[in-house]
Amino acid sequence: MHIETANRDLAAVDVDLGGPVNLAITLECGQVFRWRKTAFPGRPDLVVAYEGVIPVGDGRQLAVIVGQDADVTSKIVVAYEPAHAGRATHGSIADSLKFYFSAQDDVQTIEESIRGFDSVMSSAVEQGHGLRLLQQDHWECLASFVLSINNSIPNITRIVENLAACLGDPVGLGRFSFPSPDRIHGQESAFLRQTKCGFRDRYLKDAAKRVVAGEVDLLALEVMPTEEARERLMSIRGVGPKVADCVLLLGYHRLEVFPTDVWIGRAMSRFYLGGRAVTPKIARDEGMRRFGPLAGYAQEYLFISIRNSPPGD
DNA sequence: AAACAGGTGCTAA
DNA sequence: TTAGCACCTGTT
């Protein structure tokens, strides 16, 4: 398919993920920081649309617009600028999207299983229906969650976008790639501060340095046992238990991990630990024990649920 | 405009 | 082992 608009030439491809997807929930739940709400050009029927940047193989990135109609189905439509697609073909771009959106996850079954735990999770799944845990680029995920330390989602988004604009390459739609570790490692701290990353500049640089030096081999982590990979990630300054768990879940699709931030801590305390204040470690252990191999999805539903109705509301 | 939100590293008990 | 503090930016 082909779309002509006033100032750009877009190609479009339909993608079926084989199970429900809700783009708004998936792209705005805080697992990823590169997507913005937009209008899908020439397709007023696609009332939900987001513009972002995804990996398309060989370390290349491409700006895309993804859209869906008002219903939560398994179908999305993807548009991109062919001029920026490089060697990626129509078909390979569709495949890249299937991978990114974890088409291999049977989310229908996952939702049913987690619903079955109790009324808390049943309500949480209802609110998060169509959520998909993504499979993001390893480095972008690691860097993004280093930037998430003691920071809010709008702020993280702003910094990531600044980094791309300052140090990335054009990937279409006026967007820029997320800069590689060596690009970031080469920058002065004073320069990085311009992106508003604040005190996280040295953490970001340490992460970049360790990756460039091969001391943290992001590809090798793929085949490492989760606990070992976690320890390796935590050897980076600025990567503690929460950031490591986010990278394992969202960059390596280790669905058994249960990242525990203050919100999840509150949720676990309120719903499962008798309301008493608990350490993040206790909350995490309880989450992993309860939800086992589905802990990652459970965590995200819980996050959506607790943020919809915070304690003391 | 002062208070607040948010993980991690570091130092002190 | 853990408690308490500093770190930066943006919002209320």
Short mmCIF file of C-alpha atoms (C1' of nucleotides) in Angstrom, two decimals:
data_model
loop_
_atom_site.label_atom_id
_atom_site.label_comp_id
_atom_site.label_asym_id
_atom_site.label_seq_id
_atom_site.Cartn_x
_atom_site.Cartn_y
_atom_site.Cartn_z
CA MET A 1 0.00 0.00 0.00
CA HIS A 2 1.03 3.55 -0.70
CA ILE A 3 0.01 6.84 0.94
CA GLU A 4 0.52 10.26 -0.63
CA THR A 5 0.50 13.19 1.75
CA ALA A 6 1.24 16.86 1.28
CA ASN A 7 4.93 16.67 2.10
CA ARG A 8 6.01 13.07 2.27
CA ASP A 9 5.74 9.73 0.58
CA LEU A 10 4.86 6.83 2.86
CA ALA A 11 4.63 3.09 2.45
CA ALA A 12 2.22 1.17 4.65
CA VAL A 13 1.93 -2.46 5.66
CA ASP A 14 -0.68 -4.38 7.67
CA VAL A 15 0.66 -6.47 10.53
CA ASP A 16 -1.24 -9.14 12.44
CA LEU A 17 0.21 -9.84 15.88
CA GLY A 18 -1.88 -12.96 16.39
CA GLY A 19 -3.38 -11.70 19.63
CA PRO A 20 -4.82 -8.51 21.09
CA VAL A 21 -2.83 -5.28 21.15
CA ASN A 22 -3.81 -1.96 22.65
CA LEU A 23 -1.34 0.59 21.33
CA ALA A 24 -2.15 3.29 23.86
CA ILE A 25 -1.59 0.99 26.83
CA THR A 26 1.45 -0.71 25.32
CA LEU A 27 3.24 2.48 24.33
CA GLU A 28 2.25 4.71 27.26
CA CYS A 29 2.67 2.38 30.22
CA GLY A 30 6.25 3.51 30.85
CA GLN A 31 8.11 0.57 29.32
CA VAL A 32 9.40 2.65 26.40
CA PHE A 33 10.10 6.33 25.83
CA ARG A 34 10.18 6.99 22.10
CA TRP A 35 6.50 7.07 21.11
CA ARG A 36 4.25 10.09 20.61
CA LYS A 37 0.57 10.23 19.88
CA THR A 38 -0.13 11.41 16.35
CA ALA A 39 -2.68 11.19 13.53
CA PHE A 40 -2.25 8.44 10.96
CA PRO A 41 -1.81 10.23 7.59
CA GLY A 42 -4.60 9.56 5.12
CA ARG A 43 -6.33 7.01 7.37
CA PRO A 44 -8.99 8.71 9.52
CA ASP A 45 -10.33 5.23 10.32
CA LEU A 46 -7.21 4.56 12.40
CA VAL A 47 -8.24 6.65 15.36
CA VAL A 48 -5.30 5.57 17.51
CA ALA A 49 -1.82 6.24 16.14
CA TYR A 50 1.71 6.68 17.49
CA GLU A 51 4.97 7.73 15.92
CA GLY A 52 8.20 6.13 17.11
CA VAL A 53 11.53 4.55 16.18
CA ILE A 54 12.15 0.80 16.05
CA PRO A 55 15.12 -1.45 15.23
CA VAL A 56 14.88 -3.02 11.76
CA GLY A 57 17.90 -5.32 11.79
CA ASP A 58 21.66 -4.88 11.38
CA GLY A 59 21.62 -2.28 14.13
CA ARG A 60 19.57 0.01 11.90
CA GLN A 61 16.60 2.02 13.13
CA LEU A 62 13.56 3.37 11.31
CA ALA A 63 10.87 5.88 12.23
CA VAL A 64 7.38 4.43 11.85
CA ILE A 65 3.78 5.35 12.51
CA VAL A 66 1.65 2.56 13.96
CA GLY A 67 -2.12 2.78 14.00
CA GLN A 68 -5.21 0.80 14.87
CA ASP A 69 -8.94 1.37 14.75
CA ALA A 70 -11.11 1.90 17.81
CA ASP A 71 -11.31 -1.82 18.62
CA VAL A 72 -8.59 -3.76 20.38
CA THR A 73 -7.78 -6.47 17.82
CA SER A 74 -4.58 -8.17 16.72
CA LYS A 75 -4.19 -5.90 13.71
CA ILE A 76 -2.09 -2.78 13.36
CA VAL A 77 -1.05 -0.73 10.34
CA VAL A 78 2.49 0.55 10.00
CA ALA A 79 3.70 3.42 7.82
CA TYR A 80 7.28 4.52 7.10
CA GLU A 81 9.32 6.56 4.67
CA PRO A 82 10.73 4.13 2.07
CA ALA A 83 13.59 6.52 1.44
CA HIS A 84 14.89 5.75 4.95
CA ALA A 85 14.26 2.02 4.93
CA GLY A 86 17.70 1.18 3.54
CA ARG A 87 17.91 -2.52 2.76
CA ALA A 88 14.90 -3.34 4.90
CA THR A 89 12.07 -4.63 2.74
CA HIS A 90 8.35 -4.35 3.24
CA GLY A 91 8.30 -7.89 4.58
CA SER A 92 11.29 -7.50 6.86
CA ILE A 93 9.79 -4.35 8.36
CA ALA A 94 6.61 -6.26 9.12
CA ASP A 95 8.74 -8.97 10.75
CA SER A 96 10.63 -6.38 12.78
CA LEU A 97 7.32 -5.08 14.10
CA LYS A 98 6.14 -8.56 14.99
CA PHE A 99 9.30 -9.09 16.97
CA TYR A 100 9.15 -5.65 18.61
CA PHE A 101 5.54 -6.21 19.68
CA SER A 102 6.27 -9.78 20.83
CA ALA A 103 3.88 -11.46 18.41
CA GLN A 104 5.14 -14.80 19.75
CA ASP A 105 3.60 -14.09 23.17
CA ASP A 106 0.17 -15.64 23.52
CA VAL A 107 -1.24 -12.62 25.33
CA GLN A 108 -4.77 -13.97 25.19
CA THR A 109 -3.72 -16.92 27.32
CA ILE A 110 -1.47 -14.76 29.49
CA GLU A 111 -4.37 -12.42 30.27
CA GLU A 112 -6.65 -15.33 31.11
CA SER A 113 -4.04 -16.93 33.38
CA ILE A 114 -3.32 -13.74 35.29
CA ARG A 115 -7.02 -12.92 35.60
CA GLY A 116 -7.37 -16.25 37.34
CA PHE A 117 -5.09 -15.35 40.26
CA ASP A 118 -7.56 -13.20 42.19
CA SER A 119 -9.92 -10.23 41.96
CA VAL A 120 -7.07 -7.72 42.20
CA MET A 121 -5.33 -9.16 39.16
CA SER A 122 -8.60 -9.69 37.35
CA SER A 123 -9.32 -5.98 37.60
CA ALA A 124 -5.74 -5.08 36.70
CA VAL A 125 -5.84 -7.20 33.54
CA GLU A 126 -9.14 -5.61 32.59
CA GLN A 127 -7.54 -2.18 32.81
CA GLY A 128 -4.47 -3.30 30.90
CA HIS A 129 -6.21 -5.38 28.23
CA GLY A 130 -4.11 -5.48 25.07
CA LEU A 131 -0.84 -4.69 26.82
CA ARG A 132 2.20 -6.17 25.14
CA LEU A 133 5.64 -6.26 26.68
CA LEU A 134 7.94 -5.09 23.89
CA GLN A 135 11.31 -6.43 22.80
CA GLN A 136 13.35 -3.28 22.65
CA ASP A 137 16.90 -2.73 21.55
CA HIS A 138 19.26 -3.82 24.35
CA TRP A 139 21.33 -0.66 24.48
CA GLU A 140 18.46 1.78 24.14
CA CYS A 141 16.64 -0.05 26.91
CA LEU A 142 19.66 -0.04 29.22
CA ALA A 143 20.39 3.63 28.59
CA SER A 144 16.73 4.64 28.96
CA PHE A 145 16.40 2.96 32.34
CA VAL A 146 19.67 4.40 33.58
CA LEU A 147 18.07 7.75 32.75
CA SER A 148 14.92 6.70 34.62
CA ILE A 149 16.71 6.77 37.99
CA ASN A 150 14.90 9.11 40.35
CA ASN A 151 13.09 10.56 37.37
CA SER A 152 9.58 10.90 35.93
CA ILE A 153 8.31 9.45 32.65
CA PRO A 154 7.86 12.84 30.87
CA ASN A 155 11.39 13.80 31.88
CA ILE A 156 12.90 10.55 30.68
CA THR A 157 11.10 10.93 27.36
CA ARG A 158 12.49 14.44 26.99
CA ILE A 159 16.08 13.35 27.69
CA VAL A 160 15.90 10.38 25.30
CA GLU A 161 14.57 12.64 22.58
CA ASN A 162 17.30 15.22 23.25
CA LEU A 163 19.97 12.53 23.04
CA ALA A 164 18.61 11.30 19.72
CA ALA A 165 18.36 14.82 18.31
CA CYS A 166 21.92 15.70 19.41
CA LEU A 167 23.72 12.45 18.65
CA GLY A 168 21.48 10.26 16.49
CA ASP A 169 21.13 9.93 12.73
CA PRO A 170 18.01 10.77 10.69
CA VAL A 171 15.66 7.78 10.38
CA GLY A 172 12.70 9.41 8.65
CA LEU A 173 9.64 11.39 9.77
CA GLY A 174 11.98 14.01 11.17
CA ARG A 175 13.11 11.59 13.88
CA PHE A 176 16.59 10.40 14.87
CA SER A 177 18.06 7.08 15.92
CA PHE A 178 18.98 6.42 19.53
CA PRO A 179 22.74 7.02 19.66
CA SER A 180 25.11 4.05 19.92
CA PRO A 181 27.24 3.50 23.05
CA ASP A 182 30.41 4.75 21.37
CA ARG A 183 28.67 7.93 20.28
CA ILE A 184 27.65 8.62 23.85
CA HIS A 185 30.93 7.50 25.36
CA GLY A 186 32.76 10.05 23.23
CA GLN A 187 30.88 13.00 24.69
CA GLU A 188 31.95 15.36 27.43
CA SER A 189 29.78 15.29 30.54
CA ALA A 190 29.12 18.99 30.00
CA PHE A 191 27.69 18.16 26.59
CA LEU A 192 25.47 15.40 27.95
CA ARG A 193 24.15 17.79 30.58
CA GLN A 194 22.59 19.79 27.74
CA THR A 195 20.15 16.92 27.27
CA LYS A 196 18.91 17.61 30.83
CA CYS A 197 20.01 14.22 32.09
CA GLY A 198 21.38 15.88 35.22
CA PHE A 199 23.51 13.81 37.58
CA ARG A 200 22.80 10.71 35.47
CA ASP A 201 25.41 11.83 32.93
CA ARG A 202 28.16 9.84 34.63
CA TYR A 203 25.97 6.75 34.89
CA LEU A 204 25.13 6.98 31.21
CA LYS A 205 28.79 7.37 30.34
CA ASP A 206 29.79 4.45 32.54
CA ALA A 207 27.20 2.25 30.87
CA ALA A 208 28.41 3.31 27.42
CA LYS A 209 32.04 2.80 28.39
CA ARG A 210 31.49 -0.68 29.81
CA VAL A 211 29.57 -1.72 26.70
CA VAL A 212 32.14 -0.27 24.30
CA ALA A 213 34.94 -1.99 26.23
CA GLY A 214 33.10 -5.30 26.02
CA GLU A 215 33.05 -5.61 29.81
CA VAL A 216 29.30 -5.84 29.51
CA ASP A 217 28.52 -7.80 26.34
CA LEU A 218 24.89 -7.01 25.59
CA LEU A 219 24.59 -9.83 23.07
CA ALA A 220 26.08 -12.39 25.43
CA LEU A 221 23.49 -11.47 28.07
CA GLU A 222 20.86 -12.99 25.78
CA VAL A 223 22.03 -16.51 26.53
CA MET A 224 23.04 -15.97 30.14
CA PRO A 225 20.96 -17.26 33.05
CA THR A 226 18.79 -14.41 34.33
CA GLU A 227 20.46 -14.12 37.72
CA GLU A 228 23.92 -13.99 36.20
CA ALA A 229 22.85 -11.41 33.60
CA ARG A 230 21.36 -9.37 36.43
CA GLU A 231 24.61 -9.32 38.35
CA ARG A 232 26.51 -8.33 35.24
CA LEU A 233 24.14 -5.44 34.57
CA MET A 234 24.41 -4.34 38.19
CA SER A 235 28.16 -4.03 37.83
CA ILE A 236 27.44 -0.82 35.89
CA ARG A 237 27.38 2.34 38.04
CA GLY A 238 23.81 3.53 38.19
CA VAL A 239 22.31 0.11 37.56
CA GLY A 240 20.71 -1.17 40.74
CA PRO A 241 18.10 -3.92 41.22
CA LYS A 242 15.21 -1.96 39.69
CA VAL A 243 17.04 -0.81 36.55
CA ALA A 244 18.58 -4.26 36.02
CA ASP A 245 15.13 -5.88 36.28
CA CYS A 246 13.64 -3.39 33.81
CA VAL A 247 16.41 -4.14 31.31
CA LEU A 248 15.97 -7.90 31.77
CA LEU A 249 12.21 -7.69 31.30
CA LEU A 250 11.95 -5.04 28.59
CA GLY A 251 15.21 -5.52 26.70
CA TYR A 252 15.67 -9.29 27.12
CA HIS A 253 12.08 -10.42 27.52
CA ARG A 254 12.81 -12.32 30.75
CA LEU A 255 9.16 -12.60 31.68
CA GLU A 256 9.87 -14.09 35.11
CA VAL A 257 11.33 -10.89 36.56
CA PHE A 258 9.29 -8.44 38.60
CA PRO A 259 10.76 -4.91 38.55
CA THR A 260 9.81 -3.19 41.78
CA ASP A 261 9.63 0.58 41.90
CA VAL A 262 7.78 2.67 44.50
CA TRP A 263 4.42 2.14 42.79
CA ILE A 264 4.78 -1.62 42.62
CA GLY A 265 6.01 -1.58 46.20
CA ARG A 266 2.83 0.24 47.23
CA ALA A 267 0.66 -2.13 45.22
CA MET A 268 2.26 -5.26 46.70
CA SER A 269 2.03 -3.83 50.19
CA ARG A 270 -1.60 -2.84 49.78
CA PHE A 271 -2.89 -5.95 48.08
CA TYR A 272 -0.68 -8.79 49.24
CA LEU A 273 1.36 -7.80 52.28
CA GLY A 274 -1.27 -6.59 54.68
CA GLY A 275 -0.62 -2.91 54.04
CA ARG A 276 2.63 -2.86 55.95
CA ALA A 277 5.59 -0.99 54.55
CA VAL A 278 8.03 -3.43 52.95
CA THR A 279 11.44 -3.19 51.35
CA PRO A 280 11.62 -3.42 47.54
CA LYS A 281 13.33 -6.78 47.92
CA ILE A 282 10.43 -8.25 49.88
CA ALA A 283 7.91 -6.90 47.37
CA ARG A 284 9.95 -8.28 44.48
CA ASP A 285 10.36 -11.73 46.03
CA GLU A 286 6.64 -11.90 46.72
CA GLY A 287 5.82 -10.86 43.14
CA MET A 288 8.11 -13.48 41.64
CA ARG A 289 6.84 -16.15 44.02
CA ARG A 290 3.19 -15.42 43.30
CA PHE A 291 3.29 -14.94 39.57
CA GLY A 292 6.20 -17.17 38.52
CA PRO A 293 6.86 -17.21 34.78
CA LEU A 294 4.22 -14.50 34.22
CA ALA A 295 5.64 -12.09 36.81
CA GLY A 296 6.67 -9.54 34.19
CA TYR A 297 3.22 -9.23 32.68
CA ALA A 298 1.64 -9.28 36.14
CA GLN A 299 3.91 -6.44 37.23
CA GLU A 300 2.89 -4.29 34.30
CA TYR A 301 -0.86 -4.87 34.81
CA LEU A 302 -0.40 -4.04 38.47
CA PHE A 303 1.47 -0.87 37.57
CA ILE A 304 -1.32 0.25 35.24
CA SER A 305 -3.90 -0.54 37.89
CA ILE A 306 -2.20 1.22 40.81
CA ARG A 307 -1.53 4.31 38.74
CA ASN A 308 -5.16 4.45 37.70
CA SER A 309 -6.18 4.48 41.34
CA PRO A 310 -3.33 5.40 43.71
CA PRO A 311 -3.62 4.68 47.45
CA GLY A 312 -5.34 7.48 49.33
CA ASP A 313 -7.46 8.39 46.35
"C1'" DA B 1 7.86 29.55 45.97
"C1'" DA B 2 8.82 25.84 48.77
"C1'" DA B 3 7.64 21.08 48.59
"C1'" DC B 4 7.62 17.03 46.20
"C1'" DA B 5 8.50 12.91 43.05
"C1'" DG B 6 11.77 9.37 41.87
"C1'" DG B 7 16.47 4.76 42.25
"C1'" DT B 8 21.17 4.48 43.30
"C1'" DG B 9 25.71 5.22 45.56
"C1'" DC B 10 28.01 6.34 49.37
"C1'" DT B 11 28.96 6.93 54.24
"C1'" DA B 12 27.89 6.18 58.89
"C1'" DA B 13 25.97 3.57 62.48
"C1'" DT C 1 22.87 -5.29 57.24
"C1'" DT C 2 20.51 -1.04 56.97
"C1'" DA C 3 19.24 4.02 57.68
"C1'" DG C 4 19.92 8.47 55.91
"C1'" DC C 5 21.40 11.58 52.78
"C1'" DA C 6 22.63 13.81 48.09
"C1'" DC C 7 21.87 13.89 43.36
"C1'" DC C 8 18.76 17.15 38.87
"C1'" DT C 9 14.81 18.61 36.68
"C1'" DG C 10 10.18 19.73 36.19
"C1'" DT C 11 5.60 20.34 38.12
"C1'" DT C 12 2.31 21.95 41.51
#
